[in-house]
Coordinates of C-alpha atoms and ligand atoms in Angstrom, one line a residue:
M746 CA -26.1 56.7 41.6
S747 CA -23.1 55.4 39.6
D748 CA -23.5 53.1 36.6
D749 CA -21.8 50.4 38.8
A750 CA -24.6 50.7 41.4
V751 CA -27.2 49.7 38.8
R752 CA -25.2 47.1 37.0
P753 CA -26.2 43.6 38.1
T754 CA -23.9 42.2 40.7
A755 CA -22.8 39.3 38.5
D756 CA -21.5 41.7 35.8
R757 CA -19.4 43.6 38.3
H758 CA -16.8 41.0 39.0
R759 CA -15.3 38.3 37.0
P760 CA -13.6 35.8 39.4
V761 CA -10.0 35.2 38.6
L762 CA -9.0 31.6 37.6
F763 CA -12.7 30.8 38.1
Q764 CA -12.8 27.2 36.6
Q765 CA -9.4 26.3 37.9
C766 CA -10.4 27.0 41.4
I767 CA -13.5 24.9 41.1
D768 CA -11.7 22.0 39.4
L769 CA -9.0 22.0 42.1
L770 CA -11.7 22.0 44.9
A771 CA -14.1 19.6 43.2
P772 CA -12.6 16.2 44.1
A773 CA -12.9 17.1 47.8
L774 CA -16.5 18.3 47.5
Q775 CA -18.0 15.2 45.9
P776 CA -21.1 13.6 47.5
R777 CA -20.1 11.0 50.1
D778 CA -21.9 7.7 50.6
A779 CA -22.6 8.4 54.2
G780 CA -22.3 11.4 56.4
P781 CA -23.1 15.1 56.0
A782 CA -22.7 17.2 52.7
P783 CA -19.2 18.4 51.9
V784 CA -18.5 22.0 52.9
L785 CA -16.4 24.7 51.4
V786 CA -15.4 27.8 53.4
D787 CA -15.0 30.7 51.0
C788 CA -12.9 33.0 53.2
T789 CA -13.2 35.9 50.8
L790 CA -16.8 35.8 49.6
G791 CA -16.6 39.2 47.8
M792 CA -19.4 39.3 45.4
G793 CA -19.9 35.6 45.5
G794 CA -18.6 34.7 42.1
H795 CA -16.4 31.7 43.1
A796 CA -19.1 30.6 45.6
E797 CA -21.8 30.7 43.0
G798 CA -19.7 28.6 40.7
V799 CA -19.1 25.9 43.4
L800 CA -22.9 25.9 44.4
A801 CA -24.0 25.7 40.7
Q802 CA -21.5 23.0 39.6
L803 CA -21.2 20.9 42.6
P804 CA -24.8 20.3 43.7
Q805 CA -24.0 18.4 46.9
A806 CA -21.7 21.1 48.3
R807 CA -22.5 23.6 51.0
V808 CA -20.6 27.0 51.1
I809 CA -19.9 29.1 54.2
G810 CA -19.0 32.5 52.9
I811 CA -16.8 34.7 55.1
D812 CA -16.2 38.4 54.4
R813 CA -15.2 41.3 56.6
D814 CA -17.1 43.7 54.4
P815 CA -20.8 43.9 55.3
Q816 CA -21.7 45.4 51.9
A817 CA -20.1 42.4 50.1
L818 CA -22.1 40.0 52.3
E819 CA -25.3 41.7 51.5
L820 CA -24.7 41.7 47.7
A821 CA -23.4 38.2 47.6
G822 CA -26.3 37.1 49.8
E823 CA -28.8 38.3 47.2
R824 CA -26.9 36.7 44.4
L825 CA -26.7 33.4 46.1
S826 CA -30.2 33.4 47.7
R827 CA -31.5 30.8 45.1
F828 CA -29.3 28.2 46.8
G829 CA -31.3 28.4 50.0
D830 CA -29.7 26.9 53.1
R831 CA -26.7 25.5 51.1
F832 CA -25.2 29.0 51.5
T833 CA -24.3 30.5 54.9
P834 CA -22.9 34.1 55.0
V835 CA -20.7 35.0 57.9
H836 CA -19.4 38.5 58.9
A837 CA -15.8 37.8 60.2
V838 CA -12.1 38.3 59.5
Y839 CA -10.8 35.3 57.9
D840 CA -8.3 34.3 60.5
E841 CA -11.4 33.6 62.7
I842 CA -12.0 30.6 60.4
G843 CA -11.5 28.1 63.2
D844 CA -14.1 29.6 65.5
V845 CA -16.5 30.1 62.5
V846 CA -16.5 26.4 61.5
A847 CA -16.7 25.3 65.2
R848 CA -19.6 27.6 65.7
L849 CA -21.4 26.2 62.7
G850 CA -20.9 22.6 63.8
Y851 CA -18.0 21.7 61.6
A852 CA -15.2 21.5 64.2
G853 CA -14.3 18.0 62.9
G854 CA -13.1 19.7 59.6
V855 CA -14.3 21.0 56.3
Q856 CA -13.6 19.6 52.9
G857 CA -12.5 22.9 51.2
V858 CA -11.1 26.4 51.8
L859 CA -10.8 29.1 49.2
M860 CA -9.0 32.4 49.6
D861 CA -9.1 34.9 46.8
L862 CA -7.0 37.7 48.5
G863 CA -7.1 41.5 48.3
V864 CA -9.8 43.9 47.4
S865 CA -12.9 43.2 45.3
S866 CA -13.9 45.1 42.2
L867 CA -16.9 46.3 44.2
Q868 CA -14.6 47.9 46.7
L869 CA -12.5 49.5 44.0
D870 CA -15.5 50.7 42.0
E871 CA -17.3 52.3 45.0
A872 CA -15.6 55.7 44.7
D873 CA -16.4 56.9 48.3
R874 CA -14.4 53.9 49.9
G875 CA -11.1 55.5 48.9
F876 CA -9.4 52.4 47.5
A877 CA -9.0 53.7 43.9
Y878 CA -6.2 56.3 43.1
A879 CA -8.2 57.2 39.9
Q880 CA -11.1 58.7 41.7
D881 CA -11.1 61.5 44.4
A882 CA -12.6 60.2 47.7
P883 CA -12.2 60.4 51.4
L884 CA -9.0 58.5 52.6
D885 CA -10.8 55.5 54.1
M886 CA -9.6 52.2 52.6
R887 CA -11.2 50.0 55.4
M888 CA -12.7 46.8 54.1
D889 CA -15.0 46.9 57.1
Q890 CA -16.1 50.5 57.5
S891 CA -17.6 49.9 60.9
T892 CA -14.3 49.5 62.7
G893 CA -10.5 50.4 62.8
Q894 CA -8.3 53.2 61.6
T895 CA -8.7 54.8 58.2
A896 CA -6.0 55.7 55.7
A897 CA -6.4 59.3 56.8
D898 CA -5.7 58.2 60.4
V899 CA -2.5 56.6 59.3
L900 CA -1.3 59.6 57.3
N901 CA -2.2 62.0 60.0
T902 CA -0.7 60.1 63.0
Y903 CA 2.2 57.9 62.0
D904 CA 5.7 59.3 62.4
E905 CA 8.0 59.7 59.4
R906 CA 9.9 56.4 60.2
D907 CA 6.7 54.3 60.4
L908 CA 5.3 55.9 57.2
T909 CA 8.6 55.1 55.4
R910 CA 8.4 51.5 56.7
V911 CA 4.8 51.0 55.6
L912 CA 5.5 52.4 52.1
R913 CA 8.8 50.5 51.6
D914 CA 7.6 47.2 53.1
Y915 CA 4.0 46.9 51.8
G916 CA 4.3 49.0 48.7
E917 CA 7.9 48.2 47.7
E918 CA 8.2 51.9 47.0
R919 CA 11.7 53.1 46.1
F920 CA 10.9 56.7 47.1
A921 CA 9.3 55.7 50.5
G922 CA 11.5 58.1 52.5
K923 CA 10.9 61.1 50.3
I924 CA 7.1 60.5 50.2
A925 CA 6.9 59.9 54.0
R926 CA 8.7 63.2 54.6
S927 CA 6.4 65.1 52.3
I928 CA 3.3 63.5 54.0
V929 CA 4.5 64.7 57.4
R930 CA 5.5 68.1 56.2
R931 CA 2.2 68.7 54.4
R932 CA 0.0 67.7 57.4
A933 CA 1.5 70.5 59.5
D934 CA -0.6 72.9 57.4
R935 CA -3.8 70.8 57.2
P936 CA -4.8 67.2 57.9
W937 CA -5.0 64.6 55.2
E938 CA -8.5 64.0 54.0
R939 CA -8.8 63.1 50.2
T940 CA -7.2 60.6 47.9
A941 CA -6.6 63.2 45.1
E942 CA -4.4 65.2 47.4
L943 CA -2.3 62.1 48.1
V944 CA -2.0 61.2 44.4
D945 CA -0.7 64.8 43.7
L946 CA 1.8 64.5 46.5
V947 CA 3.2 61.2 45.4
R948 CA 3.5 62.3 41.8
A949 CA 5.5 65.4 42.9
C950 CA 7.9 63.1 44.9
I951 CA 8.7 60.8 42.0
P952 CA 11.3 61.9 39.5
A953 CA 9.8 62.6 36.0
A954 CA 12.0 59.9 34.4
T955 CA 10.6 57.2 36.7
R956 CA 7.0 58.6 36.3
K957 CA 7.1 57.6 32.6
T958 CA 7.1 53.9 33.4
G959 CA 5.1 51.6 35.6
G960 CA 1.6 53.1 35.5
N961 CA 0.2 55.5 38.1
P962 CA 2.9 56.5 40.4
A963 CA 0.4 56.4 43.4
K964 CA -0.3 52.7 42.9
R965 CA 2.3 51.5 45.4
T966 CA 1.5 54.0 48.0
F967 CA -2.2 53.1 47.8
Q968 CA -1.4 49.4 48.1
A969 CA 0.8 50.0 51.1
L970 CA -1.8 52.1 52.9
R971 CA -4.5 49.5 52.2
I972 CA -2.4 46.7 53.6
E973 CA -1.6 48.7 56.7
V974 CA -5.2 49.9 57.3
N975 CA -6.6 46.4 57.1
G976 CA -3.6 44.7 58.8
E977 CA -3.7 42.3 55.7
L978 CA -0.3 40.6 56.1
E979 CA -0.6 40.0 59.9
V980 CA -4.1 38.5 59.4
L981 CA -2.9 36.4 56.5
E982 CA 0.0 35.0 58.5
R983 CA -2.5 33.7 61.0
A984 CA -5.2 32.8 58.6
V985 CA -3.4 30.4 56.2
P986 CA -2.3 28.0 59.0
A987 CA -5.7 28.4 60.6
A988 CA -7.4 27.5 57.3
I989 CA -5.2 24.4 56.9
E990 CA -6.1 23.3 60.4
A991 CA -9.8 23.8 59.5
L992 CA -9.4 21.1 56.8
A993 CA -10.5 17.5 57.3
V994 CA -8.2 14.8 56.0
G995 CA -8.7 14.8 52.2
G996 CA -9.8 18.5 52.3
R997 CA -8.3 21.0 49.8
I998 CA -7.2 24.6 50.1
V999 CA -6.8 27.0 47.2
V1000 CA -5.3 30.4 47.6
E1001 CA -5.0 33.2 45.0
S1002 CA -2.5 36.0 45.8
Y1003 CA -2.0 39.2 43.9
Q1004 CA 1.4 40.5 45.2
S1005 CA 4.6 38.9 46.2
L1006 CA 4.3 39.6 50.0
E1007 CA 1.0 37.6 50.2
D1008 CA 2.2 34.9 48.0
R1009 CA 5.4 34.5 50.1
I1010 CA 3.2 33.9 53.2
V1011 CA 1.1 31.3 51.3
K1012 CA 4.0 29.5 49.8
R1013 CA 5.7 29.2 53.3
A1014 CA 2.6 27.8 55.0
I1015 CA 2.1 25.2 52.2
A1016 CA 5.8 24.3 52.2
R1017 CA 5.7 23.7 56.0
G1018 CA 3.1 21.1 55.4
T1019 CA 4.5 19.4 52.2
T1020 CA 8.0 18.9 53.7
S1021 CA 9.1 16.3 56.2
S1022 CA 9.8 17.7 59.7
A1023 CA 12.2 14.8 60.5
P1024 CA 15.7 15.8 61.5
P1025 CA 18.1 15.1 58.5
G1026 CA 19.9 11.8 58.5
L1027 CA 17.3 9.6 60.2
P1028 CA 17.4 6.1 58.5
V1029 CA 13.5 5.9 58.6
E1030 CA 11.2 8.9 58.6
P1031 CA 8.9 8.7 61.7
E1032 CA 5.2 8.7 61.0
T1033 CA 4.8 11.8 63.1
H1034 CA 7.2 13.8 60.8
R1035 CA 5.7 12.9 57.5
P1036 CA 4.3 15.8 55.4
Y1037 CA 0.7 16.5 56.2
L1038 CA -0.1 18.3 52.9
R1039 CA 0.3 17.4 49.2
A1040 CA 0.9 20.2 46.8
L1041 CA -1.7 20.3 43.9
T1042 CA 0.1 22.9 41.9
R1043 CA 3.7 22.9 40.6
G1044 CA 4.8 26.2 42.1
A1045 CA 2.1 28.8 41.5
L1046 CA -0.5 28.7 38.7
E1047 CA -0.9 31.9 36.7
A1048 CA -3.5 33.3 34.4
D1049 CA -3.1 32.8 30.7
A1050 CA -2.9 35.6 28.1
A1051 CA -6.6 35.3 27.1
E1052 CA -7.7 35.7 30.7
I1053 CA -5.4 38.7 31.3
E1054 CA -6.8 40.3 28.2
R1055 CA -10.3 39.9 29.5
N1056 CA -9.5 40.7 33.1
P1057 CA -6.3 42.7 33.7
R1058 CA -6.5 42.1 37.4
S1059 CA -5.6 38.5 36.8
A1060 CA -2.1 39.5 35.5
S1061 CA -0.6 39.4 38.9
V1062 CA -2.4 36.2 40.3
R1063 CA -0.4 33.4 41.8
L1064 CA -2.6 30.4 42.8
R1065 CA -1.3 27.7 45.1
A1066 CA -3.3 24.7 46.3
A1067 CA -2.7 21.7 48.6
E1068 CA -4.6 18.7 50.0
R1069 CA -4.5 17.6 53.5
M1070 CA -3.0 14.0 53.8
R1071 CA -3.1 13.6 57.7
P1072 CA -3.6 15.6 60.8
T1073 CA -0.8 18.1 61.5
P1074 CA 1.7 16.5 63.9
E1075 CA 1.4 17.9 67.5
H1076 CA 5.0 19.0 67.6
L1077 CA 4.3 21.5 64.7
L1078 CA 1.2 22.9 66.4
G1079 CA 1.6 25.7 69.0
P1080 CA 0.3 25.1 72.5
A1081 CA -3.0 27.1 71.7
A1082 CA -3.6 25.1 68.5
T1083 CA -2.9 21.8 70.3
R1084 CA -5.5 22.7 73.0
K1085 CA -7.9 23.7 70.2
S1086 CA -7.4 20.5 68.2
R1087 CA -8.2 18.4 71.3
T1088 CA -11.4 20.4 71.9
A1089 CA -12.2 20.0 68.2
S1090 CA -12.2 16.2 68.4
T1091 CA -14.5 16.3 71.3
A1092 CA -16.8 18.8 69.4
R1093 CA -16.8 16.5 66.4
T1094 CA -18.4 13.6 68.3
T1095 CA -21.0 15.8 70.1
R1096 CA -22.0 18.0 67.2
T1097 CA -22.0 15.9 64.1
E1098 CA -25.8 15.6 64.1
D1099 CA -26.2 19.4 64.5
R1100 CA -25.1 19.8 60.9
P1101 CA -27.7 20.9 58.4
Ligands
SAM1417 C1 -10.9 39.6 45.6 S1 -12.3 39.7 46.5 C2 -13.0 38.1 46.4 C3 -13.9 37.9 45.2 C4 -14.6 36.7 45.2 N1 -13.8 35.5 45.0 C5 -15.7 36.6 44.1 O1 -15.8 35.7 43.3 O2 -16.5 37.6 44.0 C6 -11.7 39.7 48.2 C7 -12.8 39.8 49.3 O3 -12.2 39.4 50.4 C8 -12.5 40.2 51.5 N2 -11.5 40.2 52.5 C9 -10.2 40.6 52.3 N3 -9.5 40.4 53.5 C10 -10.3 39.8 54.4 C11 -10.2 39.3 55.6 N4 -9.0 39.4 56.3 N5 -11.2 38.7 56.2 C12 -12.4 38.6 55.6 N6 -12.6 39.0 54.3 C13 -11.6 39.6 53.7 C14 -12.7 41.6 50.9 O4 -13.6 42.4 51.7 C15 -13.3 41.2 49.5 O5 -14.7 41.3 49.5

């Protein structure tokens, strides 16, 4: 058993921008004079650090904790058990947020959504999951090990062009073509199985002068494979708009991204809501074209030097947050979302009393 396996869960992960997330969500999660308790959906429960902070500091709030990793749900469930039925764990992929809240009786909207993207330190620390280039392990990299293709499947089946695209687009790897060619050539001898073999191959593909800067040369290849294996960017493209749609008026969303591709998706979805959709030149902005979100951060919030010193993972964080001002105008919703929002209003009137 590794040291990590015996360290208490709370010590194994320090949530990034912990207090800032809670402070941004808090105004939306205050007790209300009438009606049910305010609800936060933590879309990336992980080890429950952020969720624990919300439950401890905002005693009226309930938390629905989503994670696609069953192991994270189990550990966070133990950590949060003292909060009883104020915490509800859900095994799901976060783009299913609309269905999750509807199923739990909150189709009328929740008051908060938190997304702390990427992998957890639990996933990085568990050597056999294959996320870490520093430890030799099977090439798995699935956040949910019960389903989907592994990193080995990608390396053993994608053609050179697709491998180049993955490494270039998701890893921003300058030597994507050379690495992809070597991956394909090497698998003619024997299939890809272990992370250490991949680290060696990437190192051999990168010129010595470049290797001297920028940390482990395999870092970008590992990031690219992880994103591909878990379909992270496609899921996020669907999830951010779905999370915004899950918010009631007055509800708040906070998203922490750790690389530019994620942050671009988040930035775009928030900008869509904070910008008027009226055609330019109209003398009066029609009500239906007014922004439906209000940005709560100027650009993106970053970690300060003290936090980066304590927790190097926070160096790359970009936090964006927004508050819902009004429902999304119908002309900005796709046909499926429009149908869903109509069903949601019906659900709201029939299910309110079901809420715990
Ligand atoms: C950075 S960790 C979250 C840490 C958490 N905020 C805490 O305080 O412990 C990200 C978590 O999100 C989960 N995750 C990533 N992508 C997901 C997705 N598409 N759907 C559901 N969970 C996801 C991962 O399995 C991981 O446990």
